[in-house]
PDB file of C-alpha atoms in Angstrom:
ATOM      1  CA  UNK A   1     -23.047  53.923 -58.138  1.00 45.00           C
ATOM      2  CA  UNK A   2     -19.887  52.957 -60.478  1.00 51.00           C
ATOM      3  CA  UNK A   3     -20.315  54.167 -63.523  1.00 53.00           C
ATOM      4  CA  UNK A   4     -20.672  51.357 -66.544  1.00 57.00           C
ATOM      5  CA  UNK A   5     -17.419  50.874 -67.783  1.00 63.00           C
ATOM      6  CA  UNK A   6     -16.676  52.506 -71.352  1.00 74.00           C
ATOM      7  CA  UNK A   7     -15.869  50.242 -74.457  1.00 82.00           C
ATOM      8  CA  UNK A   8     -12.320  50.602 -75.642  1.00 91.00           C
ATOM      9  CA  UNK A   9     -10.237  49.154 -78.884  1.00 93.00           C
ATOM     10  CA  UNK A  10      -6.638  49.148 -79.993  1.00 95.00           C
ATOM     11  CA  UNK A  11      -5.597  50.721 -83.394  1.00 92.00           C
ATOM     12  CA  UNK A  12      -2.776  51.445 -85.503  1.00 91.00           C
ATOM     13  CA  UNK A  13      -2.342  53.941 -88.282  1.00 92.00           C
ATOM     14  CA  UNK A  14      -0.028  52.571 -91.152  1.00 92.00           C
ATOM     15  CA  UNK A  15       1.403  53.723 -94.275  1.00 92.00           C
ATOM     16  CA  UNK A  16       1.369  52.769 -97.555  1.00 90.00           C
ATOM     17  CA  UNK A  17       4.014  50.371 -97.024  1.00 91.00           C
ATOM     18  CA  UNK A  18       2.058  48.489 -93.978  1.00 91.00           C
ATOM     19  CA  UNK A  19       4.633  49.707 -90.624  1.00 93.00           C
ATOM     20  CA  UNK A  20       3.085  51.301 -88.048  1.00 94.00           C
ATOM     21  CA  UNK A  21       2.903  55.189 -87.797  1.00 95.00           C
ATOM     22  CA  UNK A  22       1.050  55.855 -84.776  1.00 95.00           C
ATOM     23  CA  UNK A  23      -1.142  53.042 -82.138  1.00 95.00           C
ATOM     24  CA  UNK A  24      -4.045  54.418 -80.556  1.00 96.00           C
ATOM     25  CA  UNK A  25      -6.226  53.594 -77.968  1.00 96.00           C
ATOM     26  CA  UNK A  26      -9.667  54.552 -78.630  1.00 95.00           C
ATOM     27  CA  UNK A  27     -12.892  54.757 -76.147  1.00 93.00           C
ATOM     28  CA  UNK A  28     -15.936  55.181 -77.177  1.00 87.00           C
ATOM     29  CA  UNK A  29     -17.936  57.708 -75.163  1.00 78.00           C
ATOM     30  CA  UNK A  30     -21.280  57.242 -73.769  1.00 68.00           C
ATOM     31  CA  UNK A  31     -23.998  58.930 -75.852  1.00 60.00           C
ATOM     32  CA  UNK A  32     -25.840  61.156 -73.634  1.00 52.00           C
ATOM     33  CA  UNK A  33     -28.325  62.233 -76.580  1.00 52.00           C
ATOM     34  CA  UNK A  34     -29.366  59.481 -79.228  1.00 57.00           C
ATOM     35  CA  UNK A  35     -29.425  62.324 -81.538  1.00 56.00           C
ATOM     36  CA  UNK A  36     -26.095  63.557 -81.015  1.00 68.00           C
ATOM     37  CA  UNK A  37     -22.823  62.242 -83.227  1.00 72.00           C
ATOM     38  CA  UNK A  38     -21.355  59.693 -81.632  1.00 79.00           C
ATOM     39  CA  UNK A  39     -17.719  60.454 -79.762  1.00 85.00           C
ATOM     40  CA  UNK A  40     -14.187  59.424 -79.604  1.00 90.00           C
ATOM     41  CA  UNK A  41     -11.214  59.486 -77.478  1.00 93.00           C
ATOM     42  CA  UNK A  42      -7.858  58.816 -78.891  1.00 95.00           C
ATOM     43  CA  UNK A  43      -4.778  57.834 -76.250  1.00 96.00           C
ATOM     44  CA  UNK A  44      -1.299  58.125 -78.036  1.00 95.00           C
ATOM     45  CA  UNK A  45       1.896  58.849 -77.726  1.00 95.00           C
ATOM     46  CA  UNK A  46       2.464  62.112 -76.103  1.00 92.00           C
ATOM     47  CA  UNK A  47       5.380  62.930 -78.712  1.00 93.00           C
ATOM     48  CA  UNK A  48       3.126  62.701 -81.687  1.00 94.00           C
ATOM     49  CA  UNK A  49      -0.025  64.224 -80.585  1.00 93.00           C
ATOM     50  CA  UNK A  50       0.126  67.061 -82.753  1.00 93.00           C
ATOM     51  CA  UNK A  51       1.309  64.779 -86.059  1.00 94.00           C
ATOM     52  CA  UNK A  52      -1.399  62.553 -85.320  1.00 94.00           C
ATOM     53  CA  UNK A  53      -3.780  65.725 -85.238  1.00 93.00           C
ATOM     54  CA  UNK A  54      -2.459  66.306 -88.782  1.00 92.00           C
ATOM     55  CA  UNK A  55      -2.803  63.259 -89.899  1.00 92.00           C
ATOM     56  CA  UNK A  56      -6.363  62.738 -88.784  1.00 90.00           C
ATOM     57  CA  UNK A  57      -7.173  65.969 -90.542  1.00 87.00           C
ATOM     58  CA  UNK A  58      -6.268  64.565 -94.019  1.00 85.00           C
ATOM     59  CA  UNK A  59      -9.514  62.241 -93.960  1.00 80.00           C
ATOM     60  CA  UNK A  60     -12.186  64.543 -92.781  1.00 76.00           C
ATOM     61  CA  UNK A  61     -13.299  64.932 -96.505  1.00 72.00           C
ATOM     62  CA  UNK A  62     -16.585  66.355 -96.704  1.00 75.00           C
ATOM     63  CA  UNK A  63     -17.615  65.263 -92.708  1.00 74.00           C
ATOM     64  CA  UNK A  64     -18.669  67.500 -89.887  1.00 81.00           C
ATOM     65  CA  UNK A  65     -15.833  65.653 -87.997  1.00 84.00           C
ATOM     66  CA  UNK A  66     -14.153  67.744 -85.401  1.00 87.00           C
ATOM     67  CA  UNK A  67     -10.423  66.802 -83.959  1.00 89.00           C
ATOM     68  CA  UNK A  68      -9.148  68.320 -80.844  1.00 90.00           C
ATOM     69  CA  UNK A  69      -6.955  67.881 -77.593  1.00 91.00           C
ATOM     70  CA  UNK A  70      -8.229  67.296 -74.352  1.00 90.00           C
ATOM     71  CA  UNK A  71      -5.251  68.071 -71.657  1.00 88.00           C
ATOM     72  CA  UNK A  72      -7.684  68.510 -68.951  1.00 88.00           C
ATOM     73  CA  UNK A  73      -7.902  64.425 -69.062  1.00 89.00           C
ATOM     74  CA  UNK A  74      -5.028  62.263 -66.781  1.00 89.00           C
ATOM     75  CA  UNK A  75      -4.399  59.093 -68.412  1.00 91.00           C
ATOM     76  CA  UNK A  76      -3.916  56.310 -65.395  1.00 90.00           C
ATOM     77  CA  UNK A  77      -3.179  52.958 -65.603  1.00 92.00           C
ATOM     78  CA  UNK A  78      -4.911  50.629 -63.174  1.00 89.00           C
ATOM     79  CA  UNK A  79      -2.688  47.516 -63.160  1.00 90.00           C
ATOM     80  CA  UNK A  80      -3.331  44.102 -61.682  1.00 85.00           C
ATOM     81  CA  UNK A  81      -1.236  42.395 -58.873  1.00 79.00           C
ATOM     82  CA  UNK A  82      -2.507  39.211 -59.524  1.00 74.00           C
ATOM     83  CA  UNK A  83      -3.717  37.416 -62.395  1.00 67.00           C
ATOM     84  CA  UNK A  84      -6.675  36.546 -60.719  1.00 63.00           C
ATOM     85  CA  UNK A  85      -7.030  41.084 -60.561  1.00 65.00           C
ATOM     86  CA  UNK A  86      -7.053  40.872 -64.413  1.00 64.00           C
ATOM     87  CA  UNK A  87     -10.276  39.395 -64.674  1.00 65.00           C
ATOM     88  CA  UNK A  88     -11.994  41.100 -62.220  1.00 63.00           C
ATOM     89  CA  UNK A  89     -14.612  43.943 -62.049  1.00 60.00           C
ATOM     90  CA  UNK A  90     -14.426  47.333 -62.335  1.00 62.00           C
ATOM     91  CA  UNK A  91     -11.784  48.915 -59.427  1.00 65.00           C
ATOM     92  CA  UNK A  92     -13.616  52.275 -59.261  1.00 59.00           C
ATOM     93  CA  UNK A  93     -13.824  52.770 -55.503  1.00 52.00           C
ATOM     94  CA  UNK A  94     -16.664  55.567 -55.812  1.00 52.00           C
ATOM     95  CA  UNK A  95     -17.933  57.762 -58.726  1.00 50.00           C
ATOM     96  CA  UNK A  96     -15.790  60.746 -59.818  1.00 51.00           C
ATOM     97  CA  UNK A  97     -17.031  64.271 -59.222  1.00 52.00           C
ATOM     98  CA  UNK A  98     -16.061  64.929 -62.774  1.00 54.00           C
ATOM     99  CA  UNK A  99     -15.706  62.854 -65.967  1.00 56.00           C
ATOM    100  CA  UNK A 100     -14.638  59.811 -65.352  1.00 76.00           C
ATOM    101  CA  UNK A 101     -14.183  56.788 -68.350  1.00 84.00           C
ATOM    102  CA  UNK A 102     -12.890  53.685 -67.335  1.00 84.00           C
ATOM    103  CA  UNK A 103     -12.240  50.269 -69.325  1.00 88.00           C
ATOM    104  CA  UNK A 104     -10.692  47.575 -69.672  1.00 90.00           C
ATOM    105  CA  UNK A 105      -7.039  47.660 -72.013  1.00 94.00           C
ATOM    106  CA  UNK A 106      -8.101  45.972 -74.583  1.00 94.00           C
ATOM    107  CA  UNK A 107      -4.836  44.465 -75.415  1.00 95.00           C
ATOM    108  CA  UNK A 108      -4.507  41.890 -72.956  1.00 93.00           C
ATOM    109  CA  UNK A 109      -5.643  41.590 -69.377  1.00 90.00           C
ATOM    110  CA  UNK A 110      -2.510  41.459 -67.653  1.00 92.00           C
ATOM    111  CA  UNK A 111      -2.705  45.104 -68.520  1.00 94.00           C
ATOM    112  CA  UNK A 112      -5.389  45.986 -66.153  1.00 91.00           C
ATOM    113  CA  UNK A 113      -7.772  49.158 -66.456  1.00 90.00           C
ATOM    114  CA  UNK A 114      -7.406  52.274 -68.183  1.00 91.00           C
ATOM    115  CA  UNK A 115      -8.997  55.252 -66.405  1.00 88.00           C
ATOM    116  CA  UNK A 116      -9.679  58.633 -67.540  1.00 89.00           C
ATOM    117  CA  UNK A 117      -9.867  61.752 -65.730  1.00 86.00           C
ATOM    118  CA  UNK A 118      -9.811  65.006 -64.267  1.00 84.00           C
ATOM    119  CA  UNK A 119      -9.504  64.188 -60.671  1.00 74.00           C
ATOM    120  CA  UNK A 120      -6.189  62.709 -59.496  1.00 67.00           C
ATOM    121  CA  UNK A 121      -6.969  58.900 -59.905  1.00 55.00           C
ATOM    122  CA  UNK A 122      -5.442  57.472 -56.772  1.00 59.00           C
ATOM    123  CA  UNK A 123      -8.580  57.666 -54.243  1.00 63.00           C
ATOM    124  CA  UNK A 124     -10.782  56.471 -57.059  1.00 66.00           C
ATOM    125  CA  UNK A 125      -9.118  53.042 -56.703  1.00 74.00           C
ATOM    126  CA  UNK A 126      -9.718  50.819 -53.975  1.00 71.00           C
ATOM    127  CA  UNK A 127      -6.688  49.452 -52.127  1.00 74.00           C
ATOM    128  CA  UNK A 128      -4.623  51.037 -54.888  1.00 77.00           C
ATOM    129  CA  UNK A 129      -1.211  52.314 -54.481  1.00 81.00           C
ATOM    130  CA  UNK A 130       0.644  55.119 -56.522  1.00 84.00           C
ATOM    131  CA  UNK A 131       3.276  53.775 -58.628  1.00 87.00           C
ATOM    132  CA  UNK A 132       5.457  56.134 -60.890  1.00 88.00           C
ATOM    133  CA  UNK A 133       6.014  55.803 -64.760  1.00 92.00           C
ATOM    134  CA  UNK A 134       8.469  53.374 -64.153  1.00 93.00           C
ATOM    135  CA  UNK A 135       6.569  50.784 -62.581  1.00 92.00           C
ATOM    136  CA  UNK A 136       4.159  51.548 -65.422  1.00 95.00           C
ATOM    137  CA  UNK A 137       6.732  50.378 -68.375  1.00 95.00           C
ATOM    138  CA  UNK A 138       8.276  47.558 -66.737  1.00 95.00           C
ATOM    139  CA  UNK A 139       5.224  45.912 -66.142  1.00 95.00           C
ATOM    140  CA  UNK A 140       4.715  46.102 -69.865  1.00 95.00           C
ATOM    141  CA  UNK A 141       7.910  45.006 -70.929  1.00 96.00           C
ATOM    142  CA  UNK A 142       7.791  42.275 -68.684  1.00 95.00           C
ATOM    143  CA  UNK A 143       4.458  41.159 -70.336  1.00 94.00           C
ATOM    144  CA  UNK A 144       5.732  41.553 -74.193  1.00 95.00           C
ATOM    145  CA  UNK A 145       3.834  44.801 -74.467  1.00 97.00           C
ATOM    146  CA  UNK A 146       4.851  47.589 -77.196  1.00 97.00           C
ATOM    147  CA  UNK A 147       3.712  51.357 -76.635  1.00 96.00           C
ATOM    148  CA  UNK A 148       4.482  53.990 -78.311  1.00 95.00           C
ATOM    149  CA  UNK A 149       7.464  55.472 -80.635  1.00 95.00           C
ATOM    150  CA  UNK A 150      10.529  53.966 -79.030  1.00 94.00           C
ATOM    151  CA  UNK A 151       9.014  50.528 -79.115  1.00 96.00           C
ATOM    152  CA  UNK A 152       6.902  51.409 -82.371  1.00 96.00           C
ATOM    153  CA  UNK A 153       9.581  53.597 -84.422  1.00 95.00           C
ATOM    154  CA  UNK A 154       7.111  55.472 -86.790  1.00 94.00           C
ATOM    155  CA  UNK A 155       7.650  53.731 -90.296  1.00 94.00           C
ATOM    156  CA  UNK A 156      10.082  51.325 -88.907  1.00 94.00           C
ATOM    157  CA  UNK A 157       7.653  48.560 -87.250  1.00 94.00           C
ATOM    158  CA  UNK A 158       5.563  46.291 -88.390  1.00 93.00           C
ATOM    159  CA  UNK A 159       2.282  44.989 -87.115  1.00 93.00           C
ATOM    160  CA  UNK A 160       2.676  41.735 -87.216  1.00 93.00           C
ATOM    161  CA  UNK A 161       6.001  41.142 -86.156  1.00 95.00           C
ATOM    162  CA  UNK A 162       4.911  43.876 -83.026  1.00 95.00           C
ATOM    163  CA  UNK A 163       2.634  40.791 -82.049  1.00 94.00           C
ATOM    164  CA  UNK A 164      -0.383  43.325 -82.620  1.00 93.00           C
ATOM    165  CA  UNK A 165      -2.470  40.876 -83.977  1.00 90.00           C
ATOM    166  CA  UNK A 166      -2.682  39.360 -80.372  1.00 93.00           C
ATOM    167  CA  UNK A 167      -3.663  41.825 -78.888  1.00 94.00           C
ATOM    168  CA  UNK A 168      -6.837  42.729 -80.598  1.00 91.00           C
ATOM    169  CA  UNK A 169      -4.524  45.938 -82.829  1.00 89.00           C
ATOM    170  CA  UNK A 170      -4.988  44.113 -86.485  1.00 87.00           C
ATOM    171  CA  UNK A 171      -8.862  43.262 -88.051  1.00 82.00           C
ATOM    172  CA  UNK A 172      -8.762  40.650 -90.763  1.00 83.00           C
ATOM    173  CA  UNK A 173     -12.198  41.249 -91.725  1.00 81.00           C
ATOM    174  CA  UNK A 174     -12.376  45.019 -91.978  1.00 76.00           C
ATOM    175  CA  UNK A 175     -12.814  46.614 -95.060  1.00 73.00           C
ATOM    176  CA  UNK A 176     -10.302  48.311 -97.224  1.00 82.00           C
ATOM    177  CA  UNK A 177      -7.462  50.076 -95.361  1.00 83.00           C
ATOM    178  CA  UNK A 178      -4.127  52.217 -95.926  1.00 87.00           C
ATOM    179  CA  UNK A 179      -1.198  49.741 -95.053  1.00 84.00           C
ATOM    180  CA  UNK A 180      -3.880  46.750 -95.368  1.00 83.00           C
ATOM    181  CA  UNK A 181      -2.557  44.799 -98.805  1.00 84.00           C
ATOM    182  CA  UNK A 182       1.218  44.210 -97.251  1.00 83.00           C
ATOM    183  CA  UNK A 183      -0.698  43.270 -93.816  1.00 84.00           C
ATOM    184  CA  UNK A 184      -2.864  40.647 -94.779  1.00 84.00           C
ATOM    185  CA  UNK A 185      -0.695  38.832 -97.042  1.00 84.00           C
ATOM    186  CA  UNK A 186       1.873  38.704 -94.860  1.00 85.00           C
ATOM    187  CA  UNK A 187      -0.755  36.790 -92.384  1.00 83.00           C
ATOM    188  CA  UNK A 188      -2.265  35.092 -95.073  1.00 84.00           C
ATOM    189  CA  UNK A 189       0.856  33.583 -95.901  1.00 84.00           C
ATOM    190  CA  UNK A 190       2.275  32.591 -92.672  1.00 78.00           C
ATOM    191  CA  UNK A 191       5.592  33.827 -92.640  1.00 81.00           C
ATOM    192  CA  UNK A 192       6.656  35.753 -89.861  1.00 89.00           C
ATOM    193  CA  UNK A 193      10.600  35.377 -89.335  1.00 92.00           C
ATOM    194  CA  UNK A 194      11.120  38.392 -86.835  1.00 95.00           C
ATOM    195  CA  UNK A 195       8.975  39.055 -83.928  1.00 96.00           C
ATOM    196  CA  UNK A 196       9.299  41.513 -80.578  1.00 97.00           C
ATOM    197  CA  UNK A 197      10.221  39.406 -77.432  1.00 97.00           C
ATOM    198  CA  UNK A 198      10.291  40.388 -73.538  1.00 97.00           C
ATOM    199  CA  UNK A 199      13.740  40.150 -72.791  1.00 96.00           C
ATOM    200  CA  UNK A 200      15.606  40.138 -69.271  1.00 94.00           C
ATOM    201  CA  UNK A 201      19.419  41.028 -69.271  1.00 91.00           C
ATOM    202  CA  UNK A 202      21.267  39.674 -66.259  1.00 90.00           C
ATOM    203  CA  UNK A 203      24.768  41.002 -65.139  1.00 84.00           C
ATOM    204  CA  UNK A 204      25.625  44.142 -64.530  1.00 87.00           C
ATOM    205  CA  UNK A 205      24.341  47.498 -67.200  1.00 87.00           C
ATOM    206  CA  UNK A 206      26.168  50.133 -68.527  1.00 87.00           C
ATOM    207  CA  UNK A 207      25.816  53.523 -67.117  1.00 85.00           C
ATOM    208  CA  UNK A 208      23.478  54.861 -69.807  1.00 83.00           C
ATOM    209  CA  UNK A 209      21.237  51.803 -70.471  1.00 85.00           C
ATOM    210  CA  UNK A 210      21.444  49.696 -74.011  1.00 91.00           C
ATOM    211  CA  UNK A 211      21.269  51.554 -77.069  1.00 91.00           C
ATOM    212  CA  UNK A 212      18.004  50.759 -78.956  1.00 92.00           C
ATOM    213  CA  UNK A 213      18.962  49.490 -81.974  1.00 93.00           C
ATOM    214  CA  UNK A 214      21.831  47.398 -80.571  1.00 94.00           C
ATOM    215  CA  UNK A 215      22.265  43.865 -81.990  1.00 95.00           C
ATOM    216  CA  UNK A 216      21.391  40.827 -80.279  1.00 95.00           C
ATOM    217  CA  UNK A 217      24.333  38.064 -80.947  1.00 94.00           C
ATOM    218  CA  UNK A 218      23.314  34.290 -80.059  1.00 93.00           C
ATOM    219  CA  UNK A 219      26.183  32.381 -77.699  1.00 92.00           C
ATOM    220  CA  UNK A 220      27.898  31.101 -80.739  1.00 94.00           C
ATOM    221  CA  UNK A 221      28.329  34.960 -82.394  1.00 94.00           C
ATOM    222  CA  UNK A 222      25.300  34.793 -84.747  1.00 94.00           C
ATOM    223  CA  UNK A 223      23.004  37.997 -85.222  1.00 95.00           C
ATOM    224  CA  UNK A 224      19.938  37.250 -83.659  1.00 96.00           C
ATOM    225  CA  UNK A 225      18.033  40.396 -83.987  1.00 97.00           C
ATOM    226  CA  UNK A 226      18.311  43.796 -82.388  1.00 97.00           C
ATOM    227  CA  UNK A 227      17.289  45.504 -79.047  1.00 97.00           C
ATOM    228  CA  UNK A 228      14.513  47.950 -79.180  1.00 96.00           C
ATOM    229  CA  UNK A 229      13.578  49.336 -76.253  1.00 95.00           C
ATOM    230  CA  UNK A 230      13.681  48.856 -72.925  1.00 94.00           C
ATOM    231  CA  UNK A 231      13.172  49.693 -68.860  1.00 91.00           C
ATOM    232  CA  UNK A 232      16.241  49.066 -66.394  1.00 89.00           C
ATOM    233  CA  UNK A 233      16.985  44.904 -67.043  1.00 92.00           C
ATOM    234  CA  UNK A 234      13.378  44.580 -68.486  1.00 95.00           C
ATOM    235  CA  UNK A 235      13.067  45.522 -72.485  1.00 96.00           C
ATOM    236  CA  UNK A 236      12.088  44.163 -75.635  1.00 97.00           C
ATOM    237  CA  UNK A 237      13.950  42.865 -78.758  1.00 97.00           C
ATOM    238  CA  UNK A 238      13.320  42.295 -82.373  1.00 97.00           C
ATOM    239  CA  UNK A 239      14.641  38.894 -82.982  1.00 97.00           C
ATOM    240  CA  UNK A 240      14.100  35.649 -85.522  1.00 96.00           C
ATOM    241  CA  UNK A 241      12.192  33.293 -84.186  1.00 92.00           C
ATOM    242  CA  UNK A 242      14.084  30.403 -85.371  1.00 92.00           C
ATOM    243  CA  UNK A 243      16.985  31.855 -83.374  1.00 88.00           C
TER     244      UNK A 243
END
């Protein structure tokens, strides 16, 4: 009675200089009608939902393509306890009374299940218990997971040194692309000096958290990168590799 699970992908608009503007991730709905066009969801960034409306509105050229919001949809998470979880089926409990997509993140399994819908999400799940947005982003942190504008400054981040490549957010064999020239000869070449790592701070924090943007010293007083975002003790930090 579970409904098949939807097919989902991780994207990233760039600019002409190759950072990231906005990362998507985008579910491809059933097609009820063979003759009907075929449909999208887009998941972003809350804070740039109506730039990224803009934005897609500058390529509709000549096609019957139309953009719009969908508030009525919750956006849950289903995350994994175990690692053994991660590669498990489906976690739908029942079928929704209303729309319902669920599938798998598609940037790495550790991330669990995305699940779209009206209802309220929790009695879909069996065994599952309600965690708050919290729980959510230190989980991801933990795992070396970017989201969104504070890890992804608009204009500011790269893909490749975001680790998007592994995790299915960079094609090397798609065709021509804004951002793509600076992307694939940066891979082509194999130089990558910076990179985002999960970091864990021990000792006590101060009252307001670390500043993104804060730089990261090695024990002997060198600059080893700079801290970019983060959740409690759990974050992540632009640093060179080599230190």
């Amino acid at each position: 009675a579970t409904p098949p699970p939807a097919r989902a992908g991780y994207a990233h608009f760039l600019n002409v200089q190759g950072r990231t503007l906005y990362d998507v991730l985008v579910y491809r709905l059933p097609e009820c009608d063979r003759s009907e066009a075929p449909a999208f969801l887009l998941e972003c960034d809350r804070g740039v939902l109506g730039a990224l409306q803009m934005h897609l509105g500058l390529y509709k050229i000549r096609r019957k393509v139309t953009v719009e919001p969908h508030p009525e949809l919750r956006v849950w998470a289903v995350l994994p306890c175990t690692p053994v979880e991660a590669c498990g089926a489906a976690p739908l409990w029942e079928p929704a009374e209303r729309t319902t997509i669920l599938a798998r993140d598609p940037r790495t399994g550790c991330m669990g299940w995305r699940l779209l819908t009206q209802d309220k999400g929790l009695a879909l799940v069996s065994g599952g218990q309600l965690g708050d947005l919290r729980d959510y982003h230190r989980h991801r942190y933990q795992h070396g997971v970017p989201e969104g504008v504070h890890d992804l400054p608009p204009g500011v981040a790269l893909p490749l040194e975001s680790n998007l490549a592994f995790m299915n957010g960079v094609s090397f064999s798609k065709g021509c692309y804004i951002g793509q020239e600076l992307t694939a000869r940066t891979h082509h070449m194999g130089v990558i000096r910076k990179r985002l790592f999960p970091v864990r701070l021990s000792g006590p924090l101060p009252a307001g958290g670390i500043t993104p943007g804060a730089s990261v010293l090695t024990e002997s007083g060198q600059t080893a990168g700079k801290y970019r975002a983060g959740q409690g003790d759990v974050g992540l930090a632009l640093l060179r590799s080599e230190k």
